[in-house]
Coordinates of N, CA and C in Angstrom, one line a residue:
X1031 N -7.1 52.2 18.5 CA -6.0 51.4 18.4 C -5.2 51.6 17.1
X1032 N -3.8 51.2 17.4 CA -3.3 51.8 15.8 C -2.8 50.5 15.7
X1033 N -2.4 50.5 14.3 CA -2.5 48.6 13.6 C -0.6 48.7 13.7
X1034 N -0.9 47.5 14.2 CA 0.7 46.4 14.4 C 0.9 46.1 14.2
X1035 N 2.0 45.1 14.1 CA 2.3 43.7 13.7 C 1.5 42.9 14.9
X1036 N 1.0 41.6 14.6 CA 0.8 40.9 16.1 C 1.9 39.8 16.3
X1037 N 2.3 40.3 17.5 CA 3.7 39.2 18.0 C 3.0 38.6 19.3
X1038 N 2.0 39.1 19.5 CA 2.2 37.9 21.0 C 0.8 37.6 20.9
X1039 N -0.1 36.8 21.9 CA -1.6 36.1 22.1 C -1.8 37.4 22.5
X1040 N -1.5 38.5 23.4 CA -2.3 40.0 23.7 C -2.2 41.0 22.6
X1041 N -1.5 41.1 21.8 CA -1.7 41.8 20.3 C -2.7 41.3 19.6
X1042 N -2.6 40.0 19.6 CA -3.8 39.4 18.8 C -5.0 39.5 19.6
X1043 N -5.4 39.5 20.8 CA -6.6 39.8 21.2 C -6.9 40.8 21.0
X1044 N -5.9 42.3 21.2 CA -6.3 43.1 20.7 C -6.7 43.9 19.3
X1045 N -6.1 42.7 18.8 CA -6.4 42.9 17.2 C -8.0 42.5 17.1
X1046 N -8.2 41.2 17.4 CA -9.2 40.8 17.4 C -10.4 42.0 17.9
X1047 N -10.1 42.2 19.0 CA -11.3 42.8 19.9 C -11.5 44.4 18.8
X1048 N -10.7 44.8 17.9 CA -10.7 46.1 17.1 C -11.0 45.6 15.8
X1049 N -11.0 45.0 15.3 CA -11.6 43.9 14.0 C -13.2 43.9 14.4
X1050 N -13.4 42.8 16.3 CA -14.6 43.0 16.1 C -16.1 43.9 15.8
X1051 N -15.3 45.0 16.5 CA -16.3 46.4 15.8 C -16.6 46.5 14.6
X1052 N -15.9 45.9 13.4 CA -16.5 46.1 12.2 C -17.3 45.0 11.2
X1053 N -17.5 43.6 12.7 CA -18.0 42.6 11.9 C -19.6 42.7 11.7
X1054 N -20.4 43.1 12.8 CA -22.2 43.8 12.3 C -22.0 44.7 10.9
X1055 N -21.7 45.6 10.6 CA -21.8 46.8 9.7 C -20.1 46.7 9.2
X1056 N -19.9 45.9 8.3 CA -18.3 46.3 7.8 C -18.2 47.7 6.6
X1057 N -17.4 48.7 7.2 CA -16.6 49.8 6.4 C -16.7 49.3 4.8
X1058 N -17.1 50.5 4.4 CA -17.0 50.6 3.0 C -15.9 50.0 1.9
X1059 N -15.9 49.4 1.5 CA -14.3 49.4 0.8 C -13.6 50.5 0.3
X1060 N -12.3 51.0 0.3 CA -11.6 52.7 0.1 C -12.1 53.2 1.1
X1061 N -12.7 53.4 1.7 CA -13.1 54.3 3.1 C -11.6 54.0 3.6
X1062 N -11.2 54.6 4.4 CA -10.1 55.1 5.8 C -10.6 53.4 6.7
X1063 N -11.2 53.2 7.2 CA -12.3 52.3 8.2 C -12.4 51.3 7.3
X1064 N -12.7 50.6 6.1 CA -12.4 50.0 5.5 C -11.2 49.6 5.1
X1065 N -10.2 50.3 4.8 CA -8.6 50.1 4.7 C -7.9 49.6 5.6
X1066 N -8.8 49.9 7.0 CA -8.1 49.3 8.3 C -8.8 48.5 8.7
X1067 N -9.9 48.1 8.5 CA -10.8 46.5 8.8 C -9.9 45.3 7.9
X1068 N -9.3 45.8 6.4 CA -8.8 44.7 5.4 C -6.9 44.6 6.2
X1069 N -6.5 45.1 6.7 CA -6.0 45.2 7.5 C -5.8 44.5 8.3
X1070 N -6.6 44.7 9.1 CA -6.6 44.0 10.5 C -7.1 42.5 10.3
X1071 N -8.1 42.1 9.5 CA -8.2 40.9 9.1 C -7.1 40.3 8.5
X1072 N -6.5 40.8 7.5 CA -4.9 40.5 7.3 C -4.1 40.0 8.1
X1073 N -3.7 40.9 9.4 CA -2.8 40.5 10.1 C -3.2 39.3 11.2
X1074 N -4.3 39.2 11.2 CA -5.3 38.2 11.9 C -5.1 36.7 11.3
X1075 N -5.6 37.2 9.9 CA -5.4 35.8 8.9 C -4.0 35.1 9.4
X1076 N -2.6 36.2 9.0 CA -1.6 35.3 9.2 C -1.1 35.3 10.4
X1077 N -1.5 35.6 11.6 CA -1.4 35.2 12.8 C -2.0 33.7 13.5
X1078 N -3.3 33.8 13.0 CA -4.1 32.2 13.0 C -3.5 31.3 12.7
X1079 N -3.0 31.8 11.5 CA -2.5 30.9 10.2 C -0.8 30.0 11.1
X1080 N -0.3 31.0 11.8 CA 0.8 30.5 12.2 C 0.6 29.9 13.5
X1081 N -0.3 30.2 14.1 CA -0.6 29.7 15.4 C -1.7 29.0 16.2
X1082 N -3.0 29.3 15.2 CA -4.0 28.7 15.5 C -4.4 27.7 14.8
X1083 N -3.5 27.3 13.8 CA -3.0 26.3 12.5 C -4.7 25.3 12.5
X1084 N -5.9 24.9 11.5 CA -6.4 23.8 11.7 C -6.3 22.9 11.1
X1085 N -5.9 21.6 12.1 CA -5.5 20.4 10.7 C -6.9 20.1 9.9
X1086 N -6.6 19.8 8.9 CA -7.5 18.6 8.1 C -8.1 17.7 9.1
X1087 N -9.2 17.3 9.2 CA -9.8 16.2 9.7 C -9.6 14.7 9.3
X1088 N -9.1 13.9 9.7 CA -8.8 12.4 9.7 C -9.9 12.2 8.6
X1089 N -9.1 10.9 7.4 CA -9.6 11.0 6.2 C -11.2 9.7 6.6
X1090 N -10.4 8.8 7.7 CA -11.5 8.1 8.4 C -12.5 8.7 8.8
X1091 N -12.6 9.3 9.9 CA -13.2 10.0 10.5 C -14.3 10.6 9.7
X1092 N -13.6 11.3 8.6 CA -14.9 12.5 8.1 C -15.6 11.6 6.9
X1093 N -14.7 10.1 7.0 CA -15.7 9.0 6.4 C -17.5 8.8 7.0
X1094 N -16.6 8.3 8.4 CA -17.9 7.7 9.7 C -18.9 9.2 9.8
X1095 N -18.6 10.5 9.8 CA -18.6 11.6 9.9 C -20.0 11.5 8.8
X1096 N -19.5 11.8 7.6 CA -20.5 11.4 6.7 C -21.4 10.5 6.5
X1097 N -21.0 9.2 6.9 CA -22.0 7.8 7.2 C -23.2 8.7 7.7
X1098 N -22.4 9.0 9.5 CA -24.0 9.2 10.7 C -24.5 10.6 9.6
X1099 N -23.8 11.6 9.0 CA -24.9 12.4 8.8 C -26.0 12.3 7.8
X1100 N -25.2 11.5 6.6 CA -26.8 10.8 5.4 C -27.1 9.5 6.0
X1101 N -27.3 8.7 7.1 CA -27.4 7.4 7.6 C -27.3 6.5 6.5
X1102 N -25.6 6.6 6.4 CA -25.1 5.7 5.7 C -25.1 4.1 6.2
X1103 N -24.5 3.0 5.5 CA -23.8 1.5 6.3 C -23.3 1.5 5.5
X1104 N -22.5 0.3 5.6 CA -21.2 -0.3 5.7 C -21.6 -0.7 3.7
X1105 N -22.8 -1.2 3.3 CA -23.1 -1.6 2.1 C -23.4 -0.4 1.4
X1106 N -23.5 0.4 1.8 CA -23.7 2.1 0.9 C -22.7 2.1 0.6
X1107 N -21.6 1.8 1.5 CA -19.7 2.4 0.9 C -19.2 0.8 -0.2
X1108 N -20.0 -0.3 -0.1 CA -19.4 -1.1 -1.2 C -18.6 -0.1 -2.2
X1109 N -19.9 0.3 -3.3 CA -19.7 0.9 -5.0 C -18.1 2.0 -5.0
X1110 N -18.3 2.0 -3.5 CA -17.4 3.5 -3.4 C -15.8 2.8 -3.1
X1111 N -15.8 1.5 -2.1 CA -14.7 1.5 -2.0 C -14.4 0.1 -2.0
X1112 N -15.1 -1.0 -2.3 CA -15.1 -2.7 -3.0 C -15.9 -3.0 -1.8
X1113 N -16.0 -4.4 -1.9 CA -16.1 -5.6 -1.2 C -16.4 -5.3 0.3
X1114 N -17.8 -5.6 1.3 CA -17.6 -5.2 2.5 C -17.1 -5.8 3.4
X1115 N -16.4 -6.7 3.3 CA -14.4 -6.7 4.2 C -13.7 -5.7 3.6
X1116 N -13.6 -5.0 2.6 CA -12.6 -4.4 2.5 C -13.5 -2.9 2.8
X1117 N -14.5 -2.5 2.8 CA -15.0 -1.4 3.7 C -14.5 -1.4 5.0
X1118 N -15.0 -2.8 5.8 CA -14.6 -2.8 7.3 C -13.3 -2.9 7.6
X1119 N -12.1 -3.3 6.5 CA -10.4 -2.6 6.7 C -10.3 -1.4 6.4
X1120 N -11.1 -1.0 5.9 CA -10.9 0.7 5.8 C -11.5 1.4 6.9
X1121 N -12.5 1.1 7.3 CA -12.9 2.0 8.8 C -12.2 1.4 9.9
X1122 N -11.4 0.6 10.0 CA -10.8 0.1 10.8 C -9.5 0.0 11.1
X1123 N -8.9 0.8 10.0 CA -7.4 1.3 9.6 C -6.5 0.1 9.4
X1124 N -7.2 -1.0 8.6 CA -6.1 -1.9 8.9 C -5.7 -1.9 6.9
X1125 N -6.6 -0.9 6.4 CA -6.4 -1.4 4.8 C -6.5 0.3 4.2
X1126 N -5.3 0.6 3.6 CA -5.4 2.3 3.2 C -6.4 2.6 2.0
X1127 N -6.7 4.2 2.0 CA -7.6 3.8 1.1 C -6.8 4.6 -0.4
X1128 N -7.3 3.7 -1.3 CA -6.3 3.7 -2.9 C -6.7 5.1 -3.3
X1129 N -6.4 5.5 -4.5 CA -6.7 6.9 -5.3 C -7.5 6.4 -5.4
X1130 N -8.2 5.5 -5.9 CA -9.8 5.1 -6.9 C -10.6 5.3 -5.6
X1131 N -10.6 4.7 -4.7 CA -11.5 4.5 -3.4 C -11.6 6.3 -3.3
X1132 N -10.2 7.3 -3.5 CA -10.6 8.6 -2.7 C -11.3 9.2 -3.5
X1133 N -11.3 9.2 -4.9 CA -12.0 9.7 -6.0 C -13.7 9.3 -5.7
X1134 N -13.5 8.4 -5.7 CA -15.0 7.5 -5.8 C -16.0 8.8 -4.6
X1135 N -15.1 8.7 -3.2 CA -15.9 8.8 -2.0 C -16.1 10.7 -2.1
X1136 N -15.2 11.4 -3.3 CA -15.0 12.8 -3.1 C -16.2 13.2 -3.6
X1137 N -16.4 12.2 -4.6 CA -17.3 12.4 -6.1 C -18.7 11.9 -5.4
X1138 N -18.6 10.9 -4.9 CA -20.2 10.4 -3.6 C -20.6 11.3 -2.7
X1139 N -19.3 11.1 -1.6 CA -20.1 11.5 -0.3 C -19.2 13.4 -0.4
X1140 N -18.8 13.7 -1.3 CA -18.8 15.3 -1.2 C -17.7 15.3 0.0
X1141 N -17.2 14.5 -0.3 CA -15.6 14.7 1.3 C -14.2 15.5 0.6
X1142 N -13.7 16.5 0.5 CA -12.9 17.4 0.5 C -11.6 16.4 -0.3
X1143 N -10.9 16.4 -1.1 CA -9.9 15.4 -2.1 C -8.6 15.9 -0.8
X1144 N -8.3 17.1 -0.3 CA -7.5 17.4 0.8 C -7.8 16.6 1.7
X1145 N -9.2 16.2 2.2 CA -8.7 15.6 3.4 C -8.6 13.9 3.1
X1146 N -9.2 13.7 2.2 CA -8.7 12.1 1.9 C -7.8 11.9 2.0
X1147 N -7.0 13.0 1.1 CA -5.0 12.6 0.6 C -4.2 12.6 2.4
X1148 N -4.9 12.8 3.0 CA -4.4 13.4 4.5 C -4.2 12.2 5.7
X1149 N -3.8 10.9 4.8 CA -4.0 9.8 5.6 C -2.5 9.9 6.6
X1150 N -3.0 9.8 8.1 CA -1.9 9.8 9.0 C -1.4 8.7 9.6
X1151 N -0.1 8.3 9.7 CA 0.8 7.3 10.5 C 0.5 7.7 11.9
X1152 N -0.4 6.0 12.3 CA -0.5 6.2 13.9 C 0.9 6.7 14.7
X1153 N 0.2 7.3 15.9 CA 1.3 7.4 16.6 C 2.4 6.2 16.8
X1154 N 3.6 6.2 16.8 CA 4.2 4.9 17.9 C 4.1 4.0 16.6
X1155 N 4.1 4.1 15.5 CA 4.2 2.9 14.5 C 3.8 3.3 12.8
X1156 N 3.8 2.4 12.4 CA 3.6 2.4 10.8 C 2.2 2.7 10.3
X1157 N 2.3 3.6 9.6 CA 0.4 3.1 9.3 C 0.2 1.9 8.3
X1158 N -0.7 1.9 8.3 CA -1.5 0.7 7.1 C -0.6 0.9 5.7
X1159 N -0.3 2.7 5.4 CA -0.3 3.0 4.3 C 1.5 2.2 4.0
X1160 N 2.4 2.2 5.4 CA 3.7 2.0 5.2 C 3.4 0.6 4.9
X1161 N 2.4 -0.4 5.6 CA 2.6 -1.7 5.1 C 3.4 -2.2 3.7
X1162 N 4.0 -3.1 3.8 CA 4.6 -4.1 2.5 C 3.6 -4.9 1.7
X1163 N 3.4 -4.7 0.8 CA 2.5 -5.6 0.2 C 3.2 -6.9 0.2
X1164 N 2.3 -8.0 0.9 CA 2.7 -9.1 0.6 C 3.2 -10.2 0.0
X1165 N 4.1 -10.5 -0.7 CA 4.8 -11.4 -1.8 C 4.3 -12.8 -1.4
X1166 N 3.3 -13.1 -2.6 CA 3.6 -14.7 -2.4 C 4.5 -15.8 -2.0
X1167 N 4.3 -17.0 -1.6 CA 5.3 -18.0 -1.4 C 6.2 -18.2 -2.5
X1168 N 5.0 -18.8 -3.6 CA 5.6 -19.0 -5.1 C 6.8 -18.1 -5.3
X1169 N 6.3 -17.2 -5.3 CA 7.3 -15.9 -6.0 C 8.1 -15.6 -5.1
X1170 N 8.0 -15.7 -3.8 CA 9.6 -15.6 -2.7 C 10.2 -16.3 -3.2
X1171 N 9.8 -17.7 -3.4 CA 10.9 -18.8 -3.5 C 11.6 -18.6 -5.3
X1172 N 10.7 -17.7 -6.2 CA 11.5 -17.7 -7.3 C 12.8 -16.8 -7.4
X1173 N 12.5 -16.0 -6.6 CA 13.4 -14.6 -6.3 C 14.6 -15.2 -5.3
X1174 N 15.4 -15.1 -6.1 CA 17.2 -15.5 -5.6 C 17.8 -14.5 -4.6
X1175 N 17.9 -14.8 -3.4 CA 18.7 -14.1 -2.0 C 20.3 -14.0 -2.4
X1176 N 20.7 -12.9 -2.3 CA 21.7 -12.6 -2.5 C 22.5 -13.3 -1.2
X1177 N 23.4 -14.1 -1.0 CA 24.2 -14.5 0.1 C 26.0 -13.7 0.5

């Protein structure tokens, strides 16, 4: 097969399927066969990259993700992210989680600082993170309405 560009899903298969030959025993580096394995991995990379795209995993998720795999609870994540009401608004998306909380949990439970920062707005609405922080009574009532 001689190397391409890949423009369509059957270029890329066939890229793929000529790549695969060199994944048991990969080509020398400088070899001929090695020039064209870095190659084809190349055009592979940025093919994926445009079309097989993988998001980040949900910054919740690879929370609960990590709980079940060191059998974590809800009091393990206190130190990491306060108070356990304010754990159970964070697994429950009603409360975002702050820089201190992502640091804490990157530096604990080994979770990726990319996917923390990766918090998503539900579908169909606002996330937690668009919330308004709430203004007291006191202090509404000091703050003068423009009429």
């Amino acid at each position: 097969m001689e190397i391409k560009p890949i423009r369509t899903e059957a270029d890329y298969q066939d890229a793929l399927a000529a790549a695969s030959a060199f994944f048991d025993q990969p080509p020398a580096r400088g070899t001929p066969e090695g020039d064209r394995f870095e190659v084809l991995l190349t055009l592979l990379n940025a093919y994926e990259s445009a079309h097989h795209a993988i998001e980040p995993p949900d910054p919740i998720e690879a929370i609960k993700f990590r709980m079940e795999q060191q059998g974590l609870t809800v009091q393990d994540l206190v130190p990491m992210i306060g108070a356990t009401n304010r754990v159970y608004e964070v697994l429950n998306r009603t409360r975002p989680l702050t820089l201190s909380m992502m640091k804490r949990l990157r530096s604990d439970l080994q979770i990726s600082g990319d996917v923390l920062l990766s918090q998503r707005v539900p579908a169909g609405g606002r996330g937690p993170s668009a919330r308004r922080t709430p203004v007291s009574r006191r202090r509404a009532k000091a703050v003068p309405v423009p009429r």
